[in-house]
Each structure stands twice: as structure tokens, then as C-alpha cells.
CSV table of C-alpha atoms in Angstrom, one decimal:
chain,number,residue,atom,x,y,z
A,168,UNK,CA,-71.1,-24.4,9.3
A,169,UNK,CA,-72.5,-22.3,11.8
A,170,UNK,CA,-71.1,-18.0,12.4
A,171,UNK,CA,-69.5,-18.8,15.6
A,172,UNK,CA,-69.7,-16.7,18.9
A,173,UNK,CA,-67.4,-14.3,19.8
A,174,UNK,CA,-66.3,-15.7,23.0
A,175,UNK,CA,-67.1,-18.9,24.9
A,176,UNK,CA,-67.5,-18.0,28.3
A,177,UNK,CA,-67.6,-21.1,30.0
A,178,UNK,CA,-65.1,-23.2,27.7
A,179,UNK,CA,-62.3,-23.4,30.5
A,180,UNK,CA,-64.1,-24.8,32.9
A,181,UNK,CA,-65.8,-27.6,30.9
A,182,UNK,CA,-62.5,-27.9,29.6
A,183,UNK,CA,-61.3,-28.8,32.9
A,184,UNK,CA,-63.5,-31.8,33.8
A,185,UNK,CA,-62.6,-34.9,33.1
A,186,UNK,CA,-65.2,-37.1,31.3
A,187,UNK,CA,-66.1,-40.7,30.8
A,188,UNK,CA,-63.9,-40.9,27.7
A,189,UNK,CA,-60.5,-39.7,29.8
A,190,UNK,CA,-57.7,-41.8,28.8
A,191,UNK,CA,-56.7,-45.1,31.6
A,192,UNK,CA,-54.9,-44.3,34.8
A,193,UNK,CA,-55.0,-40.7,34.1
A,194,UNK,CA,-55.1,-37.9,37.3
A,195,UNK,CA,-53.5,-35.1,37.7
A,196,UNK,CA,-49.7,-34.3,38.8
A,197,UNK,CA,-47.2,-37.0,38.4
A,198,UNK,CA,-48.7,-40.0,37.6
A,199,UNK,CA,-49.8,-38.2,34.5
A,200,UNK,CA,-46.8,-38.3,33.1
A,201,UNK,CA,-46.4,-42.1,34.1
A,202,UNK,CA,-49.6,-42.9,32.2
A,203,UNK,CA,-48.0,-41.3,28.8
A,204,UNK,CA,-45.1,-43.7,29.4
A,205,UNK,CA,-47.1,-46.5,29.8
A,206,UNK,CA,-49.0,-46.0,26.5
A,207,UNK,CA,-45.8,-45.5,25.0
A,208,UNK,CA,-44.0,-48.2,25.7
A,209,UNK,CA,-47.3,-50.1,24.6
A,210,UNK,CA,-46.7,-48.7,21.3
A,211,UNK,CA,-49.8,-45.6,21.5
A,212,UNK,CA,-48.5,-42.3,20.1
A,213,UNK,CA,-49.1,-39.9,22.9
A,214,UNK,CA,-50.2,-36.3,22.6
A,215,UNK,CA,-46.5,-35.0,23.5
A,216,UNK,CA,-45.1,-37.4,20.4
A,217,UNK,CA,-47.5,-36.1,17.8
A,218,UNK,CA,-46.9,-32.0,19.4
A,219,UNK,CA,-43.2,-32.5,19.2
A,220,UNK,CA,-44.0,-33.2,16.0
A,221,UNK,CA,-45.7,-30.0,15.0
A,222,UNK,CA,-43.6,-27.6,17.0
A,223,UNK,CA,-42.9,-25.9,13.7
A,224,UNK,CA,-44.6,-24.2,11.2
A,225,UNK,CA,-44.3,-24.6,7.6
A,226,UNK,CA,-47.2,-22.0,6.4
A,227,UNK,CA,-49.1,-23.5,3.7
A,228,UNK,CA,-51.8,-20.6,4.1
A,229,UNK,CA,-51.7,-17.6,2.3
A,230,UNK,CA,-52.7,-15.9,5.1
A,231,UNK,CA,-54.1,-16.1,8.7
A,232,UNK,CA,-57.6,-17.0,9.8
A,233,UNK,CA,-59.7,-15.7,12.9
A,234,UNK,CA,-60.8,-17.9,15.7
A,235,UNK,CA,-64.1,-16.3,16.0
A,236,UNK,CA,-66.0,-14.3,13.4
A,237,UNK,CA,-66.0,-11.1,16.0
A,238,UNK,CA,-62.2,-11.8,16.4
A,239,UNK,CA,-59.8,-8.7,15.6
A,240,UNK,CA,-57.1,-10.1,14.2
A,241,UNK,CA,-57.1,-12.9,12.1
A,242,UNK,CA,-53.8,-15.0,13.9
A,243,UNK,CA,-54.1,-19.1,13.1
A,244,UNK,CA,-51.9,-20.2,10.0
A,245,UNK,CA,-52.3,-23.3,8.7
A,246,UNK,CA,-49.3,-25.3,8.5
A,247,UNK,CA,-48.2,-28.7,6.2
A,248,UNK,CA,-45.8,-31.6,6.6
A,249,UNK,CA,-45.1,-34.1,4.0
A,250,UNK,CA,-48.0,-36.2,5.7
A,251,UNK,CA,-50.5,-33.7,6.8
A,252,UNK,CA,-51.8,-30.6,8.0
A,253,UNK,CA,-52.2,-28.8,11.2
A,254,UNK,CA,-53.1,-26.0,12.7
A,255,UNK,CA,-53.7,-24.5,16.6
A,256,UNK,CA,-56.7,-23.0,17.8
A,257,UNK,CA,-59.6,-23.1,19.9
A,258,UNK,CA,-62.4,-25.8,19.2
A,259,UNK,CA,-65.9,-24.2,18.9
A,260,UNK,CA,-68.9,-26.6,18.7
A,261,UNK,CA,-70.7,-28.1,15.5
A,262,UNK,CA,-73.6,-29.5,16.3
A,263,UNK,CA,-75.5,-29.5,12.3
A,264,UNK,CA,-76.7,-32.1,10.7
A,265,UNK,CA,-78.9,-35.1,12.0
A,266,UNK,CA,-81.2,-33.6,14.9
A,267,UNK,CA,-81.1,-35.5,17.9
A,268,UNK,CA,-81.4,-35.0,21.5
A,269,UNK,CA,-78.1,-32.9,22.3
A,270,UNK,CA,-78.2,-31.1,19.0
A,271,UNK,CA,-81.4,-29.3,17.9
A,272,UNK,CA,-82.4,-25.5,17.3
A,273,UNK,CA,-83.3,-25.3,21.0
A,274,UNK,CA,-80.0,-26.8,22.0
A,275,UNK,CA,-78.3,-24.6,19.1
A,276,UNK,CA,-79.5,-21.3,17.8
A,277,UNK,CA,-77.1,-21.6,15.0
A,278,UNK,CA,-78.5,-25.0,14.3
A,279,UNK,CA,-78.4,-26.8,10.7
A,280,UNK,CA,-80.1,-29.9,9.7
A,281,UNK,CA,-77.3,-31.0,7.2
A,282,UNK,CA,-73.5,-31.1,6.9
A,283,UNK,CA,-70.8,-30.5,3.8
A,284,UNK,CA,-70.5,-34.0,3.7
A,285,UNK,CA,-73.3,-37.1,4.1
A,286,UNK,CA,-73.3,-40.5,5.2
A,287,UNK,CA,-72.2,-44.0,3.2
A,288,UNK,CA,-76.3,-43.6,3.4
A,289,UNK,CA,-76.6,-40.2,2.3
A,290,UNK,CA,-77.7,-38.5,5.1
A,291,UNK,CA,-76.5,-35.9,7.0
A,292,UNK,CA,-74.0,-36.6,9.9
A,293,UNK,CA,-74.4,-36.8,13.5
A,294,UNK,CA,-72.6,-34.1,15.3
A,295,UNK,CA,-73.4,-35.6,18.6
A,296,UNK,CA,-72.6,-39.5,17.8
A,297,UNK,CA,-69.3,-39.0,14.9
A,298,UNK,CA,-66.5,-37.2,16.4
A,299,UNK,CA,-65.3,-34.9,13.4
A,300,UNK,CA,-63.8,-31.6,12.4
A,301,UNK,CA,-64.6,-28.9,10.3
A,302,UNK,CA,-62.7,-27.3,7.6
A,303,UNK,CA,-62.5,-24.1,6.4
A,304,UNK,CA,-64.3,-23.0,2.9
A,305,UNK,CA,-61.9,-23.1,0.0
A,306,UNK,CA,-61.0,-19.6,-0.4
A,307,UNK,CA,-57.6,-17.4,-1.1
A,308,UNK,CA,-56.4,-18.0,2.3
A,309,UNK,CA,-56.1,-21.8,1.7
A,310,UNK,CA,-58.2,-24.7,0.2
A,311,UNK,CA,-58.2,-27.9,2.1
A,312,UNK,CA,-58.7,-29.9,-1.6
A,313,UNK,CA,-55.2,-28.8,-2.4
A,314,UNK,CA,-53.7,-30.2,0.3
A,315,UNK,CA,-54.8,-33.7,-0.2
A,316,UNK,CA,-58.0,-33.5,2.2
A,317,UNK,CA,-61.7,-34.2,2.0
A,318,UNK,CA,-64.7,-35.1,3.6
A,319,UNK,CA,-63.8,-38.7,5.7
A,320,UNK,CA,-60.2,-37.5,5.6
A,321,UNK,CA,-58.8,-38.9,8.8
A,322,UNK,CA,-57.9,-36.1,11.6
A,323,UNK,CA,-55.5,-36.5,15.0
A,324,UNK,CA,-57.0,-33.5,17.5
A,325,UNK,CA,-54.8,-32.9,20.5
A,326,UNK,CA,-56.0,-31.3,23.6
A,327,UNK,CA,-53.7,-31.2,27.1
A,328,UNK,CA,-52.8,-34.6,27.3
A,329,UNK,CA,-55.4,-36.5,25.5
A,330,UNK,CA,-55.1,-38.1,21.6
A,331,UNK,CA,-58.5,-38.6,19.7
A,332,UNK,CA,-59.1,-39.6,16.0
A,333,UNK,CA,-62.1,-38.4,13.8
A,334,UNK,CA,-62.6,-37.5,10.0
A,335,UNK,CA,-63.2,-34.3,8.6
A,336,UNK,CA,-67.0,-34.2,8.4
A,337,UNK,CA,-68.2,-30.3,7.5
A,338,UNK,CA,-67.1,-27.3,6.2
A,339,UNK,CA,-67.2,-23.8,8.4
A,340,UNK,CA,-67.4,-20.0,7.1
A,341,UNK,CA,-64.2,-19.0,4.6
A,342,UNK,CA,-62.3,-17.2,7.7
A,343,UNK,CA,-62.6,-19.0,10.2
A,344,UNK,CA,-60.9,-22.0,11.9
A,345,UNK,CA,-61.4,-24.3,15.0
A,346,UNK,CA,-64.2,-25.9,15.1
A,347,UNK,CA,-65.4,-30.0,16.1
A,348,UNK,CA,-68.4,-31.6,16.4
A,349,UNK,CA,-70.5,-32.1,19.6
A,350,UNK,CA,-68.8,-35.7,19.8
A,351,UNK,CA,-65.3,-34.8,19.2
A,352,UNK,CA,-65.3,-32.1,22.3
A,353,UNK,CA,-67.1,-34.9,24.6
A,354,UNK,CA,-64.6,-36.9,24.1
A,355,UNK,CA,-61.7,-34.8,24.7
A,356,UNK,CA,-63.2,-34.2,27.7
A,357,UNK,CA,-64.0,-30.6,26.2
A,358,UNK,CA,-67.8,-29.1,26.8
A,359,UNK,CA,-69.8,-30.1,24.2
A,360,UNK,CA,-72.7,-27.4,24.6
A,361,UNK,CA,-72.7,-25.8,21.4
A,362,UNK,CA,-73.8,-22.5,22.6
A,363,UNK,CA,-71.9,-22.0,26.3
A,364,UNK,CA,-68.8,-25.0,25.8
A,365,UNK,CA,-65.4,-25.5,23.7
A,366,UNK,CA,-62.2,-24.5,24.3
A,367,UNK,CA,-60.5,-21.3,24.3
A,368,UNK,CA,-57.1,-22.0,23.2
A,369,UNK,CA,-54.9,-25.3,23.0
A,370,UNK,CA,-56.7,-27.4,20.6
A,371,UNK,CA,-54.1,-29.1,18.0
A,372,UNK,CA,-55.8,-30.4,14.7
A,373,UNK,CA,-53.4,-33.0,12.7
A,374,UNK,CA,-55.1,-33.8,9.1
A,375,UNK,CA,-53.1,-36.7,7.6
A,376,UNK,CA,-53.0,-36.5,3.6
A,377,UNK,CA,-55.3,-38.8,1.3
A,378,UNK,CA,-56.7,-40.6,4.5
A,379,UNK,CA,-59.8,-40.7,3.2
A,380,UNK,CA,-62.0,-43.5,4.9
A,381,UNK,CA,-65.1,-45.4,4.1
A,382,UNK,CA,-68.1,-45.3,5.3
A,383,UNK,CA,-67.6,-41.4,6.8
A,384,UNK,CA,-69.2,-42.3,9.7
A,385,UNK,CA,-67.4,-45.3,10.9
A,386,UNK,CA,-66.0,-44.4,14.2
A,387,UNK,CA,-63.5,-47.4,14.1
A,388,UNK,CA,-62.2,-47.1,11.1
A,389,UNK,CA,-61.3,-44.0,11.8
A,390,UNK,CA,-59.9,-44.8,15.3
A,391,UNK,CA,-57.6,-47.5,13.4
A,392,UNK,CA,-56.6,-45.6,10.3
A,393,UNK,CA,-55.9,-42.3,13.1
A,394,UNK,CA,-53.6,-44.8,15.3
A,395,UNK,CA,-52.0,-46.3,12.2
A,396,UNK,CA,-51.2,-43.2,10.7
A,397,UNK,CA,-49.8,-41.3,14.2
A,398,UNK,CA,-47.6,-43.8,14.6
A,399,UNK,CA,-46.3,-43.7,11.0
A,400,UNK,CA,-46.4,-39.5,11.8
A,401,UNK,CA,-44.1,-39.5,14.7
A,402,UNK,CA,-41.7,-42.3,13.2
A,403,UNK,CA,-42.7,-45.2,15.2
């Protein structure tokens, strides 16, 4: 929920590393490409299935939204299926909610203690443990409760060639879009620093329609649901 920085200086090249979470028998050059056909044929949508999917646009925004609030031009519609929801951006950091070691106001200037949406306990998230994304505020551009969405909706993010499920877990400023929490980036392999990481561009959020799990914060649920519903998505 944070007013995001203009620019993230450092986003490519924690982009670029490759963390504990990287996907099996993944390297660079050729043999990834052999690792996407292996999950295939083991029946895991890969990220080039669920992109082919979502080649297109089918606007279901009014209008455009801005990446960063300090952004000139506002150019990231958002974009419907009959299944779900995507859009293309960059992925700034969330770190609110539930303070912990990684996200704090020392860690995070912009740092709040609570999130849009709470815990089967009732308790504010945590950015750094629950890999989820956040949603633009309903406004005249485009209001996520329309499209079938809400808080625990169940969310495919794409980044190069890695596939990770989450919920939507917060809601960001009315004009803005691309943004994850702390947890989401890590395991994307994406810098989760919430002041210096993200990613610049090349971040592909897939929302699937009335998804909505239970507890919010139950990491394999949503893992399950996600892998049930990409397959279903890209026709397998």
C-alpha cells in the first residue's frame, strides 16, 4: 500500500541471480529450454504455456495505470479472459503488514504495519513469509471486485522462465500497478529489498476468477489451487 519509488536502481541485477527457490535443473542456455520440456511432459504448466496464453489483450480497464507514482505516462492496461485477469509490469516490493525481520520501518521507509486483507486469524499478513500480490484501489480506471477478484483470490506471476502461485493479499495506490510482496519476489528469484530490489519490466500477473482460497495465508493451498487452475488456463 506503500507510494512507490520512481525507479529501482538495482532491480536488474537482483533480478538476475538465481535463488534457492530456482525451479530443478535449471541453468542458463540450452538446457533451459530442456528443463521446460521436462516439466511439461510431467504435466507442470510452464511459464511459456501460460504467456502464450496472454499474448493478447482484451482491455478490461478504462484506462492505463503508471508503473511508478513519478512515472510520466500512465502505459499498463489491464486485460481479461473468460478465466482471469492479467496484466504486464514491473514488480515493486510490499513489505506491510506483520513486522518481522526483513520487513520493518528500518528495512522500509514506506513501511505499514497492516495490509487490505488479514489472516483466517485476523491479523495482518506477512509480506516476507506469504508470497502475494497487490491490487490496485477500485477506482474509474478499473475495480478488481468487478472482475470476480478479492483478497485470497489465487494469482499465477510469471517472471523469465519461472511460474509461482500466491493470492492477492493488499491493495496499492488508485494508479498504480505492479507490485508483490517481499516473499513473492524471493521466490522468483527477484530482489526482495523493498527499498533498492524488484524488477523493472517483465513481470506477468495472471489473476484466475472467483479463486478465492481459505485460510489467505495458506501457502499450499494456494500452490495447489494456482497449479490446478494453470493447467485448466492453458487447456491442459
Amino acid at each position: 500500500m506503500r507510494t512507490r519509488m520512481l525507479a529501482l536502481t538495482s532491480a536488474v541485477c537482483g533480478a538476475a541471480l538465481l535463488g534457492a527457490a530456482a525451479l530443478p535443473a535449471s541453468a542458463s542456455g540450452s538446457s533451459s529450454g530442456s528443463a521446460q520440456e521436462t516439466e511439461a511432459d510431467a504435466g507442470v504448466v510452464t511459464a511459456a504455456q501460460l504467456l502464450a496464453e496472454v499474448r493478447a489483450c482484451s482491455r478490461i480497464s478504462k484506462g492505463r495505470y503508471r508503473t511508478d507514482s513519478g512515472s510520466a505516462k500512465a502505459t499498463v492496461p489491464v486485460c481479461g479472459t473468460r478465466d482471469a485477469v492479467f496484466w504486464k509490469a514491473d514488480m515493486d516490493i510490499d513489505c506491510d503488514g506483520r513486522k518481522t525481520r526483513a520487513c520493518n520501518r528500518k528495512a522500509d521507509p514506506y513501511f505499514l504495519p497492516e495490509t487490505a486483507f488479514q489472516s483466517s486469524r485476523g491479523e495482518p499478513l506477512d509480506s516476507a513469509a506469504l508470497p502475494h500480490v497487490v491490487v490496485p484501489g477500485p477506482s474509474k480506471v478499473w475495480d478488481y471486485r468487478k472482475a470476480g477478484l478479492t483478497g485470497g483470490s489465487v494469482v499465477a506471476v510469471v517472471y523469465r522462465d519461472r511460474v509461482r502461485y500466491g493470492v492477492i493479499g493488499d491493495i496499492g495506490p488508485t494508479g498504480i500497478i505492479g507490485e508483490a510482496s517481499y516473499a513473492m519476489a524471493k521466490t522468483l528469484g527477484i530482489d526482495p529489498d523493498p527499498s533498492t530490489g524488484g524488477a523493472e519490466s517483465g513481470v506477468t500477473y495472471i489473476a484466475f476468477k472467483n479463486s478465492r482460497i481459505s485460510p489467505i495465508e495458506s501457502r499450499a493451498r494456494a500452490q495447489s489451487r494456482g497449479a490446478a487452475l494453470a493447467r485448466e488456463f492453458v487447456g491442459r
